[in-house]
Every structure is written in C-alpha cells, then in structure tokens.
PDB file of C-alpha atoms in Angstrom:
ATOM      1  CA  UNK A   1       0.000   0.000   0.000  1.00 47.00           C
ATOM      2  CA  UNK A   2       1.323   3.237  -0.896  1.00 52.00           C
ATOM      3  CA  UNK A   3       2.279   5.741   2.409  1.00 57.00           C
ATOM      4  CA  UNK A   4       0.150   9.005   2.335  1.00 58.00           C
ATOM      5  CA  UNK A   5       1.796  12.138   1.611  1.00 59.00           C
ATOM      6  CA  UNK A   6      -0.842  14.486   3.319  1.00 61.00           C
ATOM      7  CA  UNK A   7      -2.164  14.579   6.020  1.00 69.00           C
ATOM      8  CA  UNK A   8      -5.750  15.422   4.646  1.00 71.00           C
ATOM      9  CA  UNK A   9      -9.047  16.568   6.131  1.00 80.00           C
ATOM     10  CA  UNK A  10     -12.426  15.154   5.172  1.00 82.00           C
ATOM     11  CA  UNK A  11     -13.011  16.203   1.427  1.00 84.00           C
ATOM     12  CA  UNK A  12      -9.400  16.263  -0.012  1.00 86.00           C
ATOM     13  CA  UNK A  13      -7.877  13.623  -1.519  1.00 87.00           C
ATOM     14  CA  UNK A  14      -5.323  11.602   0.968  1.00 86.00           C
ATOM     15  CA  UNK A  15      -2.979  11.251  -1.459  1.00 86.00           C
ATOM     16  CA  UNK A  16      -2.181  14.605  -3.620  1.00 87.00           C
ATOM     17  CA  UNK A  17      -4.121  16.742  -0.858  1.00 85.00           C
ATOM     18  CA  UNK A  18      -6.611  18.040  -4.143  1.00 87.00           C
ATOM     19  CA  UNK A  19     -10.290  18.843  -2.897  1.00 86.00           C
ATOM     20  CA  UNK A  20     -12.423  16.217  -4.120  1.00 88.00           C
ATOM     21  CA  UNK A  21     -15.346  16.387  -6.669  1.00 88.00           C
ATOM     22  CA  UNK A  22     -18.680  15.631  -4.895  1.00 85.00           C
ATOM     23  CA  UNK A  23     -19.460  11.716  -4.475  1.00 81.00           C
ATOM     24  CA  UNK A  24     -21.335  10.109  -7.783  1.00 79.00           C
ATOM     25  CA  UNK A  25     -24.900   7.929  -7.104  1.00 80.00           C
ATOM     26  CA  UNK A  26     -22.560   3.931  -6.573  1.00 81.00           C
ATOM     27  CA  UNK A  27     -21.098   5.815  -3.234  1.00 80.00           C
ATOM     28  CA  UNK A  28     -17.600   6.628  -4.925  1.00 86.00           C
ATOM     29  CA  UNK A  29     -15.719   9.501  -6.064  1.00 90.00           C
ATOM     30  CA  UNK A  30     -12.351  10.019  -8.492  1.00 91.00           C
ATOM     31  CA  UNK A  31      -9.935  12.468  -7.784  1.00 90.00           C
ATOM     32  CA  UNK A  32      -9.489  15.444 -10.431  1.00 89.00           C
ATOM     33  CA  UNK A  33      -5.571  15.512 -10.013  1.00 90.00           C
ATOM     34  CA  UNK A  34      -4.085  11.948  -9.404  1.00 91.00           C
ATOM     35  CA  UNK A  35      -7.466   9.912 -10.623  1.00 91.00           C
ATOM     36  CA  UNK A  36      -7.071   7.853  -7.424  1.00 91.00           C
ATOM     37  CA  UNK A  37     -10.463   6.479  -6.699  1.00 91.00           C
ATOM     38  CA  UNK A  38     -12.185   6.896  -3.014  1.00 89.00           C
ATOM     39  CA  UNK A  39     -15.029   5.088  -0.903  1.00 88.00           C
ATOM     40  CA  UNK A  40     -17.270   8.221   0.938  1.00 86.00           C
ATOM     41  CA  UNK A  41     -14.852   7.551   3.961  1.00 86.00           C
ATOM     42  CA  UNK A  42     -12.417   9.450   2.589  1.00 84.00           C
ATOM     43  CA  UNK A  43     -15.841  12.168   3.490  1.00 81.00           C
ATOM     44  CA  UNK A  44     -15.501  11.439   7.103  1.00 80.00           C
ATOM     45  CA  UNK A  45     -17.716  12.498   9.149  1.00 78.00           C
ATOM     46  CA  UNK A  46     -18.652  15.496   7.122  1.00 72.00           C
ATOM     47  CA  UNK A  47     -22.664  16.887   7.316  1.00 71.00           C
ATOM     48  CA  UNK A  48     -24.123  19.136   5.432  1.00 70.00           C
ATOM     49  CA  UNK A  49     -27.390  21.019   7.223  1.00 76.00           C
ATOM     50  CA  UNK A  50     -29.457  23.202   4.758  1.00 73.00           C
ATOM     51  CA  UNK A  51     -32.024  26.129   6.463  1.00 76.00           C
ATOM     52  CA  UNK A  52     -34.981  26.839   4.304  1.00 73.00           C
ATOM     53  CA  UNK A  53     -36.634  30.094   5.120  1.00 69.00           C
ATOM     54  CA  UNK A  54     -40.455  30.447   3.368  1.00 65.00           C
ATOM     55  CA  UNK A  55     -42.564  32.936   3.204  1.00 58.00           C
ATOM     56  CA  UNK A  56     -44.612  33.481   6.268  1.00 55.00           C
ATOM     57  CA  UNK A  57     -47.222  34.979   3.372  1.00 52.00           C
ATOM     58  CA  UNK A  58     -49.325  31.882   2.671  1.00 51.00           C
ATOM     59  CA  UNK A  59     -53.211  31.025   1.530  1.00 54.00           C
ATOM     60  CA  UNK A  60     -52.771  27.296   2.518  1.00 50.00           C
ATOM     61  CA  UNK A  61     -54.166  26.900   6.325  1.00 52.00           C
ATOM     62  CA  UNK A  62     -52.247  23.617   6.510  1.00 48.00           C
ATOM     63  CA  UNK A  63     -48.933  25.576   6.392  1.00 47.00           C
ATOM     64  CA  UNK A  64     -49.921  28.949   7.955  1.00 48.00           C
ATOM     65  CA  UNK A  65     -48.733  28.987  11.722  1.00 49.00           C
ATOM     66  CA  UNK A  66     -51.611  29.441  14.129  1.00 47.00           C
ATOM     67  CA  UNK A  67     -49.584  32.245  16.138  1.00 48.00           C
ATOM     68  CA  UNK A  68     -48.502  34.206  13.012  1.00 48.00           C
ATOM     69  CA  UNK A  69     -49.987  37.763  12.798  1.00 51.00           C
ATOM     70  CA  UNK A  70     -49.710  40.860  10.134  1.00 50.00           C
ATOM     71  CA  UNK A  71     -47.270  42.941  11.403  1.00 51.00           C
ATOM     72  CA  UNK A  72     -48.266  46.635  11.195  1.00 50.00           C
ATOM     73  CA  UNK A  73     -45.706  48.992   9.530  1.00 48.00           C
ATOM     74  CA  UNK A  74     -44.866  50.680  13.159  1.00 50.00           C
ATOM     75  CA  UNK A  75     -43.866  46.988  13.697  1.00 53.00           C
ATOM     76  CA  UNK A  76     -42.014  46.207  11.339  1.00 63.00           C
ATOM     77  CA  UNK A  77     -37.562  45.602  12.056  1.00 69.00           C
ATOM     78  CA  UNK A  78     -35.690  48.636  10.355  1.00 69.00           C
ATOM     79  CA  UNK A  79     -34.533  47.822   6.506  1.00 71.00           C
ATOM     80  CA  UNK A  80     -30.626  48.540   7.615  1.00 80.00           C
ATOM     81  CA  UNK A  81     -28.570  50.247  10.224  1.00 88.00           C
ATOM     82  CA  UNK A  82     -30.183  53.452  11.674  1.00 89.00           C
ATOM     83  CA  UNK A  83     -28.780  56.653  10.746  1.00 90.00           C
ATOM     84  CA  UNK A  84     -30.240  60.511  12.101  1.00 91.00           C
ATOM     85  CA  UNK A  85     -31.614  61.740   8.750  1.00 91.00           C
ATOM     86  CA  UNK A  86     -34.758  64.033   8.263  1.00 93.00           C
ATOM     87  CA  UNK A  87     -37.512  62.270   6.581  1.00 92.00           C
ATOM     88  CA  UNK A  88     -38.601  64.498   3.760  1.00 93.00           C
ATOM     89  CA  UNK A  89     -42.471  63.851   4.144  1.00 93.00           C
ATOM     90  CA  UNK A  90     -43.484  63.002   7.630  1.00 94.00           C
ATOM     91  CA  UNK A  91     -40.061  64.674   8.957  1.00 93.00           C
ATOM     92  CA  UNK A  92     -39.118  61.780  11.419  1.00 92.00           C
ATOM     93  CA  UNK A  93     -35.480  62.125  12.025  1.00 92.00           C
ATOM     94  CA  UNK A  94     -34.249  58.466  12.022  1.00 91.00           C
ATOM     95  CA  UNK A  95     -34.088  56.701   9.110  1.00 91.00           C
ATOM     96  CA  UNK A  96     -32.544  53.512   8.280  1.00 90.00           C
ATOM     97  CA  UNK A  97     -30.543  52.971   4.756  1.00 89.00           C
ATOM     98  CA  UNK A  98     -28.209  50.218   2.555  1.00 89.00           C
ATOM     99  CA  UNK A  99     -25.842  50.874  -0.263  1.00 89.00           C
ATOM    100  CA  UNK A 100     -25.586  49.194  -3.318  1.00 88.00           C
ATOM    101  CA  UNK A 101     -22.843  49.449  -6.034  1.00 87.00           C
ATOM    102  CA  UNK A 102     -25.191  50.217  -8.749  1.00 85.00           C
ATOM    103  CA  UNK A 103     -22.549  52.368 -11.081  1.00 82.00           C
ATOM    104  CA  UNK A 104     -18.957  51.849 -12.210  1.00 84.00           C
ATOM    105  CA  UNK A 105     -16.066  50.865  -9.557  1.00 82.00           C
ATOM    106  CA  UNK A 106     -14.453  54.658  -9.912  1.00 85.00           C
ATOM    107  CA  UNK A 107     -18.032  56.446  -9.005  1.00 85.00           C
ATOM    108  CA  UNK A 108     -19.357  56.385  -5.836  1.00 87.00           C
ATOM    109  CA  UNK A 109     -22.037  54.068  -4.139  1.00 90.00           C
ATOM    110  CA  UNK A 110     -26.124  54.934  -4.286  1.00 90.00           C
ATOM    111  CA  UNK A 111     -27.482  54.884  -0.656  1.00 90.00           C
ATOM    112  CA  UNK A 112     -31.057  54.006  -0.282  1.00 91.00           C
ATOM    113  CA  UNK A 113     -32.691  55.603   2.992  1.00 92.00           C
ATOM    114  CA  UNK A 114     -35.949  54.219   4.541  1.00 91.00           C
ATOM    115  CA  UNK A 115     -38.070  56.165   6.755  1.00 91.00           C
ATOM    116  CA  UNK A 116     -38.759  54.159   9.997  1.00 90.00           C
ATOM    117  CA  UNK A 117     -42.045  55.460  10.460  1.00 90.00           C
ATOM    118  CA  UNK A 118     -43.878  56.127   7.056  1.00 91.00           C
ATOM    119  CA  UNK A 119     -42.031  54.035   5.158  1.00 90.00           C
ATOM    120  CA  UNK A 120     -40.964  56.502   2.741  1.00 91.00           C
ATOM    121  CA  UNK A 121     -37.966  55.892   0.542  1.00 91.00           C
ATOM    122  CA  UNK A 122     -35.056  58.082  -0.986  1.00 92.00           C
ATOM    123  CA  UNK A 123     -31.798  57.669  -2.749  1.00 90.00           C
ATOM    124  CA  UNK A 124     -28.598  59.379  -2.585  1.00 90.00           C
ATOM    125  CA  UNK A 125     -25.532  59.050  -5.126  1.00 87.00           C
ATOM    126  CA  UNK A 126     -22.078  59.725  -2.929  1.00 80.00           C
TER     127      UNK A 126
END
C-alpha cells in the first residue's frame, strides 16, 4: 500500500491533498488531479445542514402557523442600520438605509434611505 503524503481533512484527496469532486450515485468519487479512486470515507464524518426560510405569506391553512400575525408597519424591524436623517415627508429624524454598487467601480455608491415610520424611501448618489 502506498504511504500518504498528506495529512488530509475530510473532502481532499489523501494522497495529492486536491479537494475532491462531490461523491457520484454507486457511493464513490475520483480524484481530479491523481485519478485515485475513493469510498465516501475518505468524506468522514462530514454533514451538510441546509435552512430553508419560506414565506410566512401563505393562503394554505395547513402551512400557515396558528400564532402568526400581520405585522403593522410601526412593527415592522428597520430595513438597515439606523442613521439621524430628516424624513422628507413626515419629517421623522431616524431613518434607516443600505448601499448598493449600482454604477462603475471609480463612481461612488447609491445609498437608499428608509423612513422608519412612514415608510418613505429616498436615494442618494455619494
């Protein structure tokens, strides 16, 4: 038997240290680099845990949670980090915002501010 080189962690191949492709249907997978061929213990004791967020929006009673309620827009969690800015139409002074990279890397960012209390959104080009 050949002597390992590496000294690998679940998912790389033992023997060149390469990541490995994921495992085919039979319960085997082939290394890209050295074409060495591996049982799913070379895997370990590796898991994989997915979180599936829905919609809490839903028609169907079956799925609708008995405690779920409309949230009113007073309610509602901010839409970003809270920053003191006058709101133009109901003149709160906090208003939440983001930034997105809508325009070329040499201009600056657009910020998008959201009222906290009427909702009311603006943008801003820096």
């Amino acid at each position: 038997m050949m002597q390992k080189s590496f000294i690998s962690e679940p998912g790389f191949c033992p023997d060149c240290g390469s990541i490995l492709p994921e495992l085919r249907t039979d319960g085997g997978v082939t290394c890209f680099t050295c074409k060495r061929k591996h049982g799913p213990e070379v895997f370990g004791e590796m898991v994989t845990r997915y979180v599936i967020n829905f919609n809490s929006h839903t028609n169907n009673p079956q799925i609708k949670s008995s405690n779920w309620k409309h949230k009113s827009i007073k309610e509602e969690e901010p839409e970003g980090p809270l920053v003191e800015r006058k709101c133009p139409q109901c003149n709160n002074d906090v208003m939440s915002y983001s930034t997105l990279q809508l325009r070329s890397a040499d201009e600056g960012q657009t910020i998008f501010y959201t009222c906290t209390k009427c909702k009311f959104k603006e943008t801003e080009n820096s």
